[in-house]
Amino acid sequence: MRTVRELHTQPSAVPLKPPMPCGYVKESWVWEANDQSPMAELSQCQREVYFHTDPALESCGTAAVRGDTGFIQGEHYWEIQFLEPPSGISVMVGVGTSRAALHAGSYQYINLLGVDTESWGLSYRGKIWHGSGSIQYTDPFYEEGTVIGVHLNMEEGTLTFYKDRQSLGLAFTGLHKVQAPLYPMVSSTSPGTELALGLRCCSLPSLEERCLSTLAHSLTRKDSADMLPLPATVRWKLKSWKNWDVPGHEL
């Protein structure tokens, strides 16, 4: 395993165009240094995280870190690069609220992201987890250098994962109902896990989009929009705003 001083993120050969609409802006959030598992260590720039680095203890449980910024609106996309091949019981990428667990000691080797209803995660074994349940979502990935992208759309309440800039499909829906900021998270049970933040960007909604999103999420049926005392154009936009029949994974 490389030391912190020796570790440098390798530039990706994939074009730097995220799966976001035009008008996105880059973000600069990093991993939170003041609230993390004691079994996690950050680089000086706080963009890289190393798990279970103590050579005497190796791994005695499961560790996680979260981003220093939580999201409550807009679309956000970020990438996590695996600087070492993932291994062990679990290495995960996902999101969670401020209440999501960051540590499971006493030799608890678990899928920490998704262990309860406070977090949502993708394991390198290809399963997605939430509320202690899981389903197979994609093929496992074991390669060093793999880049996992996370697309969080707080307007639609959806979470989609990407592998090397290729969509793996919709993973979760209903995240707009959480009513709490969602933070980027990663976790690992395995010594030698090294993960690096790559591209981070967002596309914030306009005032009109925020209003339409709020109205759409309060309706249970598309036809209910016709009953609202709104101009016909606004009702049409409202009925077109929400993906009423999007299939999602409810675990």
PDB file of C-alpha atoms in Angstrom, residues 24-236:
ATOM      1  CA  TYR A  24     -23.383  23.263 -14.670  1.00  0.00           C
ATOM      2  CA  VAL A  25     -20.737  24.734 -12.409  1.00  0.00           C
ATOM      3  CA  LYS A  26     -17.878  22.978 -10.657  1.00  0.00           C
ATOM      4  CA  GLU A  27     -18.030  22.448  -6.901  1.00  0.00           C
ATOM      5  CA  SER A  28     -15.141  22.347  -4.446  1.00  0.00           C
ATOM      6  CA  TRP A  29     -16.450  20.420  -1.462  1.00  0.00           C
ATOM      7  CA  VAL A  30     -14.096  17.917   0.199  1.00  0.00           C
ATOM      8  CA  TRP A  31     -14.278  15.218   2.875  1.00  0.00           C
ATOM      9  CA  GLU A  32     -15.179  16.423   6.363  1.00  0.00           C
ATOM     10  CA  ALA A  33     -12.109  16.285   8.604  1.00  0.00           C
ATOM     11  CA  ASN A  34     -13.837  17.023  11.915  1.00  0.00           C
ATOM     12  CA  ASP A  35     -16.442  14.260  11.784  1.00  0.00           C
ATOM     13  CA  GLN A  36     -15.185  10.909  10.546  1.00  0.00           C
ATOM     14  CA  SER A  37     -14.412   7.398  11.674  1.00  0.00           C
ATOM     15  CA  PRO A  38     -11.171   7.026  13.683  1.00  0.00           C
ATOM     16  CA  MET A  39     -10.243   4.309  11.198  1.00  0.00           C
ATOM     17  CA  ALA A  40     -10.141   6.789   8.305  1.00  0.00           C
ATOM     18  CA  GLU A  41      -7.337   9.178   7.376  1.00  0.00           C
ATOM     19  CA  LEU A  42      -7.537  12.100   4.962  1.00  0.00           C
ATOM     20  CA  SER A  43      -4.889  13.611   2.742  1.00  0.00           C
ATOM     21  CA  GLN A  44      -3.852  17.207   3.397  1.00  0.00           C
ATOM     22  CA  CYS A  45      -6.112  18.446   0.611  1.00  0.00           C
ATOM     23  CA  GLN A  46      -9.007  16.372   2.038  1.00  0.00           C
ATOM     24  CA  ARG A  47      -9.830  14.911  -1.367  1.00  0.00           C
ATOM     25  CA  GLU A  48      -8.315  11.481  -0.701  1.00  0.00           C
ATOM     26  CA  VAL A  49      -9.245   9.055   2.069  1.00  0.00           C
ATOM     27  CA  TYR A  50      -7.349   6.016   3.333  1.00  0.00           C
ATOM     28  CA  PHE A  51      -9.054   3.386   5.463  1.00  0.00           C
ATOM     29  CA  HIS A  52      -7.587   1.169   8.198  1.00  0.00           C
ATOM     30  CA  THR A  53      -4.002   2.419   7.869  1.00  0.00           C
ATOM     31  CA  ASP A  54      -2.738   1.235  11.277  1.00  0.00           C
ATOM     32  CA  PRO A  55      -0.362  -1.676  10.472  1.00  0.00           C
ATOM     33  CA  ALA A  56      -0.864  -3.169  13.939  1.00  0.00           C
ATOM     34  CA  LEU A  57      -4.660  -3.105  13.983  1.00  0.00           C
ATOM     35  CA  GLU A  58      -5.308  -3.376  10.262  1.00  0.00           C
ATOM     36  CA  SER A  59      -9.115  -3.504  10.201  1.00  0.00           C
ATOM     37  CA  CYS A  60     -11.262  -3.956  13.281  1.00  0.00           C
ATOM     38  CA  GLY A  61     -14.585  -2.858  11.808  1.00  0.00           C
ATOM     39  CA  THR A  62     -16.143  -0.555   9.235  1.00  0.00           C
ATOM     40  CA  ALA A  63     -15.252   3.088   8.656  1.00  0.00           C
ATOM     41  CA  ALA A  64     -16.844   5.931   6.692  1.00  0.00           C
ATOM     42  CA  VAL A  65     -16.397   9.603   5.874  1.00  0.00           C
ATOM     43  CA  ARG A  66     -18.871  12.153   4.568  1.00  0.00           C
ATOM     44  CA  GLY A  67     -18.525  15.291   2.491  1.00  0.00           C
ATOM     45  CA  ASP A  68     -18.359  18.658   4.210  1.00  0.00           C
ATOM     46  CA  THR A  69     -21.411  19.869   2.251  1.00  0.00           C
ATOM     47  CA  GLY A  70     -24.963  18.528   2.244  1.00  0.00           C
ATOM     48  CA  PHE A  71     -27.419  18.996  -0.626  1.00  0.00           C
ATOM     49  CA  ILE A  72     -31.088  19.923  -0.334  1.00  0.00           C
ATOM     50  CA  GLN A  73     -31.836  21.130  -3.882  1.00  0.00           C
ATOM     51  CA  GLY A  74     -30.512  21.047  -7.424  1.00  0.00           C
ATOM     52  CA  GLU A  75     -28.618  18.366  -9.315  1.00  0.00           C
ATOM     53  CA  HIS A  76     -25.190  17.250  -8.163  1.00  0.00           C
ATOM     54  CA  TYR A  77     -22.641  14.929  -9.721  1.00  0.00           C
ATOM     55  CA  TRP A  78     -19.322  13.722  -8.326  1.00  0.00           C
ATOM     56  CA  GLU A  79     -16.811  10.971  -9.005  1.00  0.00           C
ATOM     57  CA  ILE A  80     -14.894   8.614  -6.743  1.00  0.00           C
ATOM     58  CA  GLN A  81     -11.741   6.969  -8.091  1.00  0.00           C
ATOM     59  CA  PHE A  82     -10.548   3.647  -6.652  1.00  0.00           C
ATOM     60  CA  LEU A  83      -6.801   4.137  -6.278  1.00  0.00           C
ATOM     61  CA  GLU A  84      -6.415   0.509  -5.194  1.00  0.00           C
ATOM     62  CA  PRO A  85      -8.523  -2.489  -6.280  1.00  0.00           C
ATOM     63  CA  PRO A  86     -11.516  -2.818  -3.913  1.00  0.00           C
ATOM     64  CA  SER A  87     -11.490  -5.897  -1.710  1.00  0.00           C
ATOM     65  CA  GLY A  88     -12.834  -7.317   1.519  1.00  0.00           C
ATOM     66  CA  ILE A  89     -16.407  -7.520   2.752  1.00  0.00           C
ATOM     67  CA  SER A  90     -17.443  -4.058   1.619  1.00  0.00           C
ATOM     68  CA  VAL A  91     -16.267  -0.856  -0.051  1.00  0.00           C
ATOM     69  CA  MET A  92     -19.130   1.540  -0.748  1.00  0.00           C
ATOM     70  CA  VAL A  93     -20.049   4.832  -2.407  1.00  0.00           C
ATOM     71  CA  GLY A  94     -23.278   6.713  -1.757  1.00  0.00           C
ATOM     72  CA  VAL A  95     -25.090   9.383   0.233  1.00  0.00           C
ATOM     73  CA  GLY A  96     -26.466   9.813   3.731  1.00  0.00           C
ATOM     74  CA  THR A  97     -27.986  12.278   6.144  1.00  0.00           C
ATOM     75  CA  SER A  98     -26.034  13.817   9.013  1.00  0.00           C
ATOM     76  CA  ARG A  99     -27.430  10.998  11.171  1.00  0.00           C
ATOM     77  CA  ALA A 100     -25.892   8.235   9.055  1.00  0.00           C
ATOM     78  CA  ALA A 101     -23.374   6.081  10.921  1.00  0.00           C
ATOM     79  CA  LEU A 102     -19.690   6.735  10.257  1.00  0.00           C
ATOM     80  CA  HIS A 103     -18.248   3.875  12.273  1.00  0.00           C
ATOM     81  CA  ALA A 104     -18.931   0.271  13.239  1.00  0.00           C
ATOM     82  CA  GLY A 105     -16.248  -1.084  15.547  1.00  0.00           C
ATOM     83  CA  SER A 106     -15.869  -4.314  17.537  1.00  0.00           C
ATOM     84  CA  TYR A 107     -15.014  -6.216  14.351  1.00  0.00           C
ATOM     85  CA  GLN A 108     -18.326  -5.437  12.666  1.00  0.00           C
ATOM     86  CA  TYR A 109     -17.700  -5.850   8.943  1.00  0.00           C
ATOM     87  CA  ILE A 110     -20.882  -4.567   7.341  1.00  0.00           C
ATOM     88  CA  ASN A 111     -22.298  -2.651   4.395  1.00  0.00           C
ATOM     89  CA  LEU A 112     -22.428   0.598   6.332  1.00  0.00           C
ATOM     90  CA  LEU A 113     -24.070   2.773   3.662  1.00  0.00           C
ATOM     91  CA  GLY A 114     -27.636   1.529   3.669  1.00  0.00           C
ATOM     92  CA  VAL A 115     -27.448  -0.277   6.993  1.00  0.00           C
ATOM     93  CA  ASP A 116     -30.482   1.801   8.016  1.00  0.00           C
ATOM     94  CA  THR A 117     -32.813   4.400   6.476  1.00  0.00           C
ATOM     95  CA  GLU A 118     -30.299   7.252   6.896  1.00  0.00           C
ATOM     96  CA  SER A 119     -28.057   6.263   3.965  1.00  0.00           C
ATOM     97  CA  TRP A 120     -28.062   4.800   0.450  1.00  0.00           C
ATOM     98  CA  GLY A 121     -25.047   2.981  -0.972  1.00  0.00           C
ATOM     99  CA  LEU A 122     -23.501   0.981  -3.798  1.00  0.00           C
ATOM    100  CA  SER A 123     -21.063  -1.810  -2.927  1.00  0.00           C
ATOM    101  CA  TYR A 124     -18.194  -2.796  -5.211  1.00  0.00           C
ATOM    102  CA  ARG A 125     -19.882  -6.202  -5.279  1.00  0.00           C
ATOM    103  CA  GLY A 126     -22.646  -4.621  -7.361  1.00  0.00           C
ATOM    104  CA  LYS A 127     -25.440  -4.431  -4.785  1.00  0.00           C
ATOM    105  CA  ILE A 128     -27.282  -1.308  -3.688  1.00  0.00           C
ATOM    106  CA  TRP A 129     -28.299  -0.988  -0.037  1.00  0.00           C
ATOM    107  CA  HIS A 130     -30.892   0.987   1.921  1.00  0.00           C
ATOM    108  CA  GLY A 131     -32.794   0.233   5.111  1.00  0.00           C
ATOM    109  CA  SER A 132     -30.634  -2.897   5.709  1.00  0.00           C
ATOM    110  CA  GLY A 133     -31.940  -4.440   2.473  1.00  0.00           C
ATOM    111  CA  SER A 134     -30.145  -4.959  -0.828  1.00  0.00           C
ATOM    112  CA  ILE A 135     -30.686  -5.940  -4.451  1.00  0.00           C
ATOM    113  CA  GLN A 136     -28.244  -6.734  -7.242  1.00  0.00           C
ATOM    114  CA  TYR A 137     -27.860  -3.547  -9.275  1.00  0.00           C
ATOM    115  CA  THR A 138     -24.843  -4.094 -11.508  1.00  0.00           C
ATOM    116  CA  ASP A 139     -21.853  -6.374 -12.053  1.00  0.00           C
ATOM    117  CA  PRO A 140     -19.112  -6.287  -9.407  1.00  0.00           C
ATOM    118  CA  PHE A 141     -16.093  -4.118 -10.154  1.00  0.00           C
ATOM    119  CA  TYR A 142     -12.604  -5.055  -8.978  1.00  0.00           C
ATOM    120  CA  GLU A 143     -10.247  -2.953 -11.090  1.00  0.00           C
ATOM    121  CA  GLU A 144      -7.804  -0.348  -9.798  1.00  0.00           C
ATOM    122  CA  GLY A 145      -8.609   3.022 -11.326  1.00  0.00           C
ATOM    123  CA  THR A 146     -12.365   2.408 -11.571  1.00  0.00           C
ATOM    124  CA  VAL A 147     -14.308   5.686 -11.414  1.00  0.00           C
ATOM    125  CA  ILE A 148     -17.767   5.600  -9.863  1.00  0.00           C
ATOM    126  CA  GLY A 149     -19.944   8.618 -10.600  1.00  0.00           C
ATOM    127  CA  VAL A 150     -22.867   9.649  -8.402  1.00  0.00           C
ATOM    128  CA  HIS A 151     -25.714  11.732  -9.835  1.00  0.00           C
ATOM    129  CA  LEU A 152     -28.027  13.075  -7.115  1.00  0.00           C
ATOM    130  CA  ASN A 153     -31.076  14.916  -8.422  1.00  0.00           C
ATOM    131  CA  MET A 154     -32.785  16.548  -5.460  1.00  0.00           C
ATOM    132  CA  GLU A 155     -35.555  17.988  -7.652  1.00  0.00           C
ATOM    133  CA  GLU A 156     -36.670  14.556  -8.843  1.00  0.00           C
ATOM    134  CA  GLY A 157     -35.449  12.750  -5.733  1.00  0.00           C
ATOM    135  CA  THR A 158     -33.343  10.258  -7.697  1.00  0.00           C
ATOM    136  CA  LEU A 159     -29.898   8.720  -7.311  1.00  0.00           C
ATOM    137  CA  THR A 160     -28.055   7.208 -10.283  1.00  0.00           C
ATOM    138  CA  PHE A 161     -24.596   5.648 -10.338  1.00  0.00           C
ATOM    139  CA  TYR A 162     -22.088   5.641 -13.205  1.00  0.00           C
ATOM    140  CA  LYS A 163     -19.066   3.430 -13.864  1.00  0.00           C
ATOM    141  CA  ASP A 164     -16.325   5.069 -15.910  1.00  0.00           C
ATOM    142  CA  ARG A 165     -18.865   7.654 -17.195  1.00  0.00           C
ATOM    143  CA  GLN A 166     -21.361   4.956 -18.294  1.00  0.00           C
ATOM    144  CA  SER A 167     -24.744   5.029 -16.567  1.00  0.00           C
ATOM    145  CA  LEU A 168     -25.629   1.970 -14.500  1.00  0.00           C
ATOM    146  CA  GLY A 169     -29.284   3.013 -14.395  1.00  0.00           C
ATOM    147  CA  LEU A 170     -31.568   4.510 -11.793  1.00  0.00           C
ATOM    148  CA  ALA A 171     -30.739   3.219  -8.319  1.00  0.00           C
ATOM    149  CA  PHE A 172     -33.071   4.999  -5.892  1.00  0.00           C
ATOM    150  CA  THR A 173     -36.113   7.262  -5.977  1.00  0.00           C
ATOM    151  CA  GLY A 174     -37.967   9.271  -3.344  1.00  0.00           C
ATOM    152  CA  LEU A 175     -34.943  11.018  -1.872  1.00  0.00           C
ATOM    153  CA  HIS A 176     -36.730  14.387  -2.011  1.00  0.00           C
ATOM    154  CA  LYS A 177     -38.988  13.062   0.776  1.00  0.00           C
ATOM    155  CA  VAL A 178     -36.088  12.776   3.218  1.00  0.00           C
ATOM    156  CA  GLN A 179     -36.417  16.475   4.152  1.00  0.00           C
ATOM    157  CA  ALA A 180     -32.794  16.648   5.278  1.00  0.00           C
ATOM    158  CA  PRO A 181     -29.521  17.502   3.512  1.00  0.00           C
ATOM    159  CA  LEU A 182     -27.846  14.527   1.849  1.00  0.00           C
ATOM    160  CA  TYR A 183     -24.061  14.251   2.034  1.00  0.00           C
ATOM    161  CA  PRO A 184     -21.674  12.320  -0.215  1.00  0.00           C
ATOM    162  CA  MET A 185     -20.255   9.309   1.642  1.00  0.00           C
ATOM    163  CA  VAL A 186     -17.803   6.425   1.217  1.00  0.00           C
ATOM    164  CA  SER A 187     -17.081   3.486   3.519  1.00  0.00           C
ATOM    165  CA  SER A 188     -14.812   0.456   3.733  1.00  0.00           C
ATOM    166  CA  THR A 189     -14.064  -2.636   5.804  1.00  0.00           C
ATOM    167  CA  SER A 190     -10.770  -3.365   4.071  1.00  0.00           C
ATOM    168  CA  PRO A 191      -7.185  -2.262   4.882  1.00  0.00           C
ATOM    169  CA  GLY A 192      -5.527  -0.544   1.948  1.00  0.00           C
ATOM    170  CA  THR A 193      -8.693   1.056   0.582  1.00  0.00           C
ATOM    171  CA  GLU A 194      -7.723   4.354  -1.057  1.00  0.00           C
ATOM    172  CA  LEU A 195     -10.383   6.557  -2.651  1.00  0.00           C
ATOM    173  CA  ALA A 196     -10.032   9.957  -4.284  1.00  0.00           C
ATOM    174  CA  LEU A 197     -12.540  12.669  -5.130  1.00  0.00           C
ATOM    175  CA  GLY A 198     -12.550  13.645  -8.775  1.00  0.00           C
ATOM    176  CA  LEU A 199     -14.941  15.871 -10.691  1.00  0.00           C
ATOM    177  CA  ARG A 200     -17.620  17.633  -8.597  1.00  0.00           C
ATOM    178  CA  CYS A 201     -20.279  19.816 -10.196  1.00  0.00           C
ATOM    179  CA  CYS A 202     -23.861  20.973  -9.837  1.00  0.00           C
ATOM    180  CA  SER A 203     -26.733  22.547 -11.730  1.00  0.00           C
ATOM    181  CA  LEU A 204     -28.955  24.598  -9.452  1.00  0.00           C
ATOM    182  CA  PRO A 205     -32.615  25.156 -10.381  1.00  0.00           C
ATOM    183  CA  SER A 206     -34.227  28.468 -11.204  1.00  0.00           C
ATOM    184  CA  LEU A 207     -36.976  29.941  -9.018  1.00  0.00           C
ATOM    185  CA  GLU A 208     -39.579  28.618 -11.475  1.00  0.00           C
ATOM    186  CA  GLU A 209     -38.082  25.141 -11.296  1.00  0.00           C
ATOM    187  CA  ARG A 210     -38.120  25.207  -7.503  1.00  0.00           C
ATOM    188  CA  CYS A 211     -41.804  26.194  -7.485  1.00  0.00           C
ATOM    189  CA  LEU A 212     -42.754  23.522 -10.025  1.00  0.00           C
ATOM    190  CA  SER A 213     -40.774  20.895  -8.150  1.00  0.00           C
ATOM    191  CA  THR A 214     -42.459  21.750  -4.847  1.00  0.00           C
ATOM    192  CA  LEU A 215     -45.923  21.585  -6.413  1.00  0.00           C
ATOM    193  CA  ALA A 216     -45.206  18.363  -8.307  1.00  0.00           C
ATOM    194  CA  HIS A 217     -43.948  16.574  -5.213  1.00  0.00           C
ATOM    195  CA  SER A 218     -47.125  17.516  -3.330  1.00  0.00           C
ATOM    196  CA  LEU A 219     -49.351  15.842  -5.942  1.00  0.00           C
ATOM    197  CA  THR A 220     -50.088  12.138  -5.933  1.00  0.00           C
ATOM    198  CA  ARG A 221     -51.619  12.052  -9.423  1.00  0.00           C
ATOM    199  CA  LYS A 222     -50.790  13.893 -12.611  1.00  0.00           C
ATOM    200  CA  ASP A 223     -54.465  14.793 -13.202  1.00  0.00           C
ATOM    201  CA  SER A 224     -54.558  16.657  -9.886  1.00  0.00           C
ATOM    202  CA  ALA A 225     -52.710  19.517 -11.571  1.00  0.00           C
ATOM    203  CA  ASP A 226     -55.839  20.295 -13.610  1.00  0.00           C
ATOM    204  CA  MET A 227     -57.692  21.174 -10.398  1.00  0.00           C
ATOM    205  CA  LEU A 228     -55.223  23.882  -9.362  1.00  0.00           C
ATOM    206  CA  PRO A 229     -56.143  27.569  -9.953  1.00  0.00           C
ATOM    207  CA  LEU A 230     -53.192  28.131 -12.254  1.00  0.00           C
ATOM    208  CA  PRO A 231     -52.798  29.319 -15.865  1.00  0.00           C
ATOM    209  CA  ALA A 232     -53.060  26.537 -18.427  1.00  0.00           C
ATOM    210  CA  THR A 233     -49.382  26.886 -19.394  1.00  0.00           C
ATOM    211  CA  VAL A 234     -48.263  26.454 -15.788  1.00  0.00           C
ATOM    212  CA  ARG A 235     -50.520  23.406 -15.344  1.00  0.00           C
ATOM    213  CA  TRP A 236     -49.012  21.882 -18.485  1.00  0.00           C
TER     214      TRP A 236
END
